[in-house]
């Protein structure tokens, strides 16, 4: 395991026990209405207009462009699923409250 891969795996381990619905509820309770995206070679933000991505609207999960182990591959496979589920809750919240992704 190389140092970069080890760091990425360590940073993503929280995904193994993450609960997108619970995390969404905590985010809303703390006033954080950002969507979740995944960044590796490209940025992917499920249910969000890519033209409107800013730091105040999207928080990114960093994954690696190069996967060196099964553990890392597994964690990186979970990240977009987590983001998609979390963002579906956030999209419903935004729609309910009339918030538009590209509003400043």
PDB file of C-alpha atoms in Angstrom:
ATOM      1  CA  UNK A   1       0.000   0.000   0.000  1.00  0.00           C
ATOM      2  CA  UNK A   2       1.514   3.332  -0.976  1.00  0.00           C
ATOM      3  CA  UNK A   3       1.241   6.467   1.140  1.00  0.00           C
ATOM      4  CA  UNK A   4      -1.245   8.269  -1.135  1.00  0.00           C
ATOM      5  CA  UNK A   5      -3.547   5.281  -1.330  1.00  0.00           C
ATOM      6  CA  UNK A   6      -3.350   4.749   2.416  1.00  0.00           C
ATOM      7  CA  UNK A   7      -4.304   8.392   3.039  1.00  0.00           C
ATOM      8  CA  UNK A   8      -7.293   8.197   0.672  1.00  0.00           C
ATOM      9  CA  UNK A   9      -8.479   4.936   2.244  1.00  0.00           C
ATOM     10  CA  UNK A  10      -8.190   6.408   5.755  1.00  0.00           C
ATOM     11  CA  UNK A  11     -10.094   9.540   4.737  1.00  0.00           C
ATOM     12  CA  UNK A  12     -12.924   7.482   3.225  1.00  0.00           C
ATOM     13  CA  UNK A  13     -13.378   4.918   6.014  1.00  0.00           C
ATOM     14  CA  UNK A  14     -16.220   6.940   7.502  1.00  0.00           C
ATOM     15  CA  UNK A  15     -18.288   5.893   4.462  1.00  0.00           C
ATOM     16  CA  UNK A  16     -18.422   2.289   5.712  1.00  0.00           C
ATOM     17  CA  UNK A  17     -20.797   3.292   8.521  1.00  0.00           C
ATOM     18  CA  UNK A  18     -22.295   6.436   7.026  1.00  0.00           C
ATOM     19  CA  UNK A  19     -26.053   6.954   6.994  1.00  0.00           C
ATOM     20  CA  UNK A  20     -26.978   9.483   4.274  1.00  0.00           C
ATOM     21  CA  UNK A  21     -30.418  10.227   5.767  1.00  0.00           C
ATOM     22  CA  UNK A  22     -29.009  10.798   9.249  1.00  0.00           C
ATOM     23  CA  UNK A  23     -26.155  12.878   7.830  1.00  0.00           C
ATOM     24  CA  UNK A  24     -28.650  14.938   5.818  1.00  0.00           C
ATOM     25  CA  UNK A  25     -30.728  15.601   8.931  1.00  0.00           C
ATOM     26  CA  UNK A  26     -27.608  16.668  10.867  1.00  0.00           C
ATOM     27  CA  UNK A  27     -26.585  18.968   8.011  1.00  0.00           C
ATOM     28  CA  UNK A  28     -29.974  20.671   7.914  1.00  0.00           C
ATOM     29  CA  UNK A  29     -30.042  21.000  11.715  1.00  0.00           C
ATOM     30  CA  UNK A  30     -26.658  22.753  11.602  1.00  0.00           C
ATOM     31  CA  UNK A  31     -27.714  25.037   8.733  1.00  0.00           C
ATOM     32  CA  UNK A  32     -25.559  23.284   6.115  1.00  0.00           C
ATOM     33  CA  UNK A  33     -27.614  22.919   2.933  1.00  0.00           C
ATOM     34  CA  UNK A  34     -24.783  21.832   0.643  1.00  0.00           C
ATOM     35  CA  UNK A  35     -25.010  18.917  -1.725  1.00  0.00           C
ATOM     36  CA  UNK A  36     -22.306  16.226  -1.713  1.00  0.00           C
ATOM     37  CA  UNK A  37     -20.086  15.552  -4.701  1.00  0.00           C
ATOM     38  CA  UNK A  38     -17.255  13.208  -5.522  1.00  0.00           C
ATOM     39  CA  UNK A  39     -14.002  14.463  -6.997  1.00  0.00           C
ATOM     40  CA  UNK A  40     -11.342  12.292  -8.565  1.00  0.00           C
ATOM     41  CA  UNK A  41     -10.410  12.826 -12.167  1.00  0.00           C
ATOM     42  CA  UNK A  42     -13.773  14.601 -12.591  1.00  0.00           C
ATOM     43  CA  UNK A  43     -16.341  16.191 -10.292  1.00  0.00           C
ATOM     44  CA  UNK A  44     -19.674  14.399 -10.009  1.00  0.00           C
ATOM     45  CA  UNK A  45     -22.551  15.878  -8.024  1.00  0.00           C
ATOM     46  CA  UNK A  46     -25.724  13.788  -8.351  1.00  0.00           C
ATOM     47  CA  UNK A  47     -28.973  15.773  -8.707  1.00  0.00           C
ATOM     48  CA  UNK A  48     -27.124  19.083  -9.023  1.00  0.00           C
ATOM     49  CA  UNK A  49     -26.501  21.364 -12.007  1.00  0.00           C
ATOM     50  CA  UNK A  50     -22.758  21.150 -12.685  1.00  0.00           C
ATOM     51  CA  UNK A  51     -22.682  24.750 -13.922  1.00  0.00           C
ATOM     52  CA  UNK A  52     -23.695  25.933 -10.449  1.00  0.00           C
ATOM     53  CA  UNK A  53     -21.061  24.106  -8.366  1.00  0.00           C
ATOM     54  CA  UNK A  54     -19.471  26.383  -5.770  1.00  0.00           C
ATOM     55  CA  UNK A  55     -17.902  25.693  -2.370  1.00  0.00           C
ATOM     56  CA  UNK A  56     -20.922  27.131  -0.596  1.00  0.00           C
ATOM     57  CA  UNK A  57     -23.322  24.788  -2.425  1.00  0.00           C
ATOM     58  CA  UNK A  58     -21.333  21.552  -2.695  1.00  0.00           C
ATOM     59  CA  UNK A  59     -18.908  19.747  -0.411  1.00  0.00           C
ATOM     60  CA  UNK A  60     -16.674  17.249  -2.142  1.00  0.00           C
ATOM     61  CA  UNK A  61     -15.491  13.788  -1.162  1.00  0.00           C
ATOM     62  CA  UNK A  62     -11.949  13.346  -2.511  1.00  0.00           C
ATOM     63  CA  UNK A  63     -11.223  10.003  -4.151  1.00  0.00           C
ATOM     64  CA  UNK A  64      -8.066   8.906  -5.948  1.00  0.00           C
ATOM     65  CA  UNK A  65      -7.605   8.650  -9.695  1.00  0.00           C
ATOM     66  CA  UNK A  66      -5.509   5.532  -9.205  1.00  0.00           C
ATOM     67  CA  UNK A  67      -6.819   2.623  -7.154  1.00  0.00           C
ATOM     68  CA  UNK A  68      -4.190   0.323  -5.688  1.00  0.00           C
ATOM     69  CA  UNK A  69      -6.181  -2.030  -3.474  1.00  0.00           C
ATOM     70  CA  UNK A  70      -9.526  -3.735  -3.050  1.00  0.00           C
ATOM     71  CA  UNK A  71     -10.143  -1.737   0.156  1.00  0.00           C
ATOM     72  CA  UNK A  72      -9.640   1.551  -1.664  1.00  0.00           C
ATOM     73  CA  UNK A  73     -11.789   0.448  -4.598  1.00  0.00           C
ATOM     74  CA  UNK A  74     -14.581  -0.562  -2.225  1.00  0.00           C
ATOM     75  CA  UNK A  75     -14.513   2.775  -0.400  1.00  0.00           C
ATOM     76  CA  UNK A  76     -14.445   4.712  -3.663  1.00  0.00           C
ATOM     77  CA  UNK A  77     -17.415   2.716  -4.951  1.00  0.00           C
ATOM     78  CA  UNK A  78     -19.436   3.712  -1.890  1.00  0.00           C
ATOM     79  CA  UNK A  79     -18.740   7.459  -2.269  1.00  0.00           C
ATOM     80  CA  UNK A  80     -20.983   8.139  -5.316  1.00  0.00           C
ATOM     81  CA  UNK A  81     -23.774   5.966  -3.884  1.00  0.00           C
ATOM     82  CA  UNK A  82     -23.602   7.909  -0.629  1.00  0.00           C
ATOM     83  CA  UNK A  83     -23.597  11.228  -2.533  1.00  0.00           C
ATOM     84  CA  UNK A  84     -26.569  10.203  -4.658  1.00  0.00           C
ATOM     85  CA  UNK A  85     -28.666   9.146  -1.663  1.00  0.00           C
ATOM     86  CA  UNK A  86     -27.700  12.186   0.440  1.00  0.00           C
ATOM     87  CA  UNK A  87     -28.385  14.532  -2.469  1.00  0.00           C
ATOM     88  CA  UNK A  88     -31.826  13.114  -3.125  1.00  0.00           C
ATOM     89  CA  UNK A  89     -32.797  14.155   0.415  1.00  0.00           C
ATOM     90  CA  UNK A  90     -31.175  17.553  -0.101  1.00  0.00           C
ATOM     91  CA  UNK A  91     -32.908  18.059  -3.463  1.00  0.00           C
ATOM     92  CA  UNK A  92     -36.287  17.375  -1.852  1.00  0.00           C
ATOM     93  CA  UNK A  93     -35.418  19.880   0.887  1.00  0.00           C
ATOM     94  CA  UNK A  94     -34.353  22.531  -1.641  1.00  0.00           C
ATOM     95  CA  UNK A  95     -37.496  21.968  -3.726  1.00  0.00           C
ATOM     96  CA  UNK A  96     -39.748  22.143  -0.657  1.00  0.00           C
ATOM     97  CA  UNK A  97     -38.184  25.464   0.350  1.00  0.00           C
ATOM     98  CA  UNK A  98     -38.053  26.934  -3.169  1.00  0.00           C
ATOM     99  CA  UNK A  99     -34.254  27.033  -3.297  1.00  0.00           C
ATOM    100  CA  UNK A 100     -32.727  26.957  -6.788  1.00  0.00           C
ATOM    101  CA  UNK A 101     -29.225  25.515  -7.380  1.00  0.00           C
ATOM    102  CA  UNK A 102     -27.996  28.522  -9.342  1.00  0.00           C
ATOM    103  CA  UNK A 103     -29.419  31.152  -6.964  1.00  0.00           C
ATOM    104  CA  UNK A 104     -26.631  33.279  -5.545  1.00  0.00           C
TER     105      UNK A 104
END
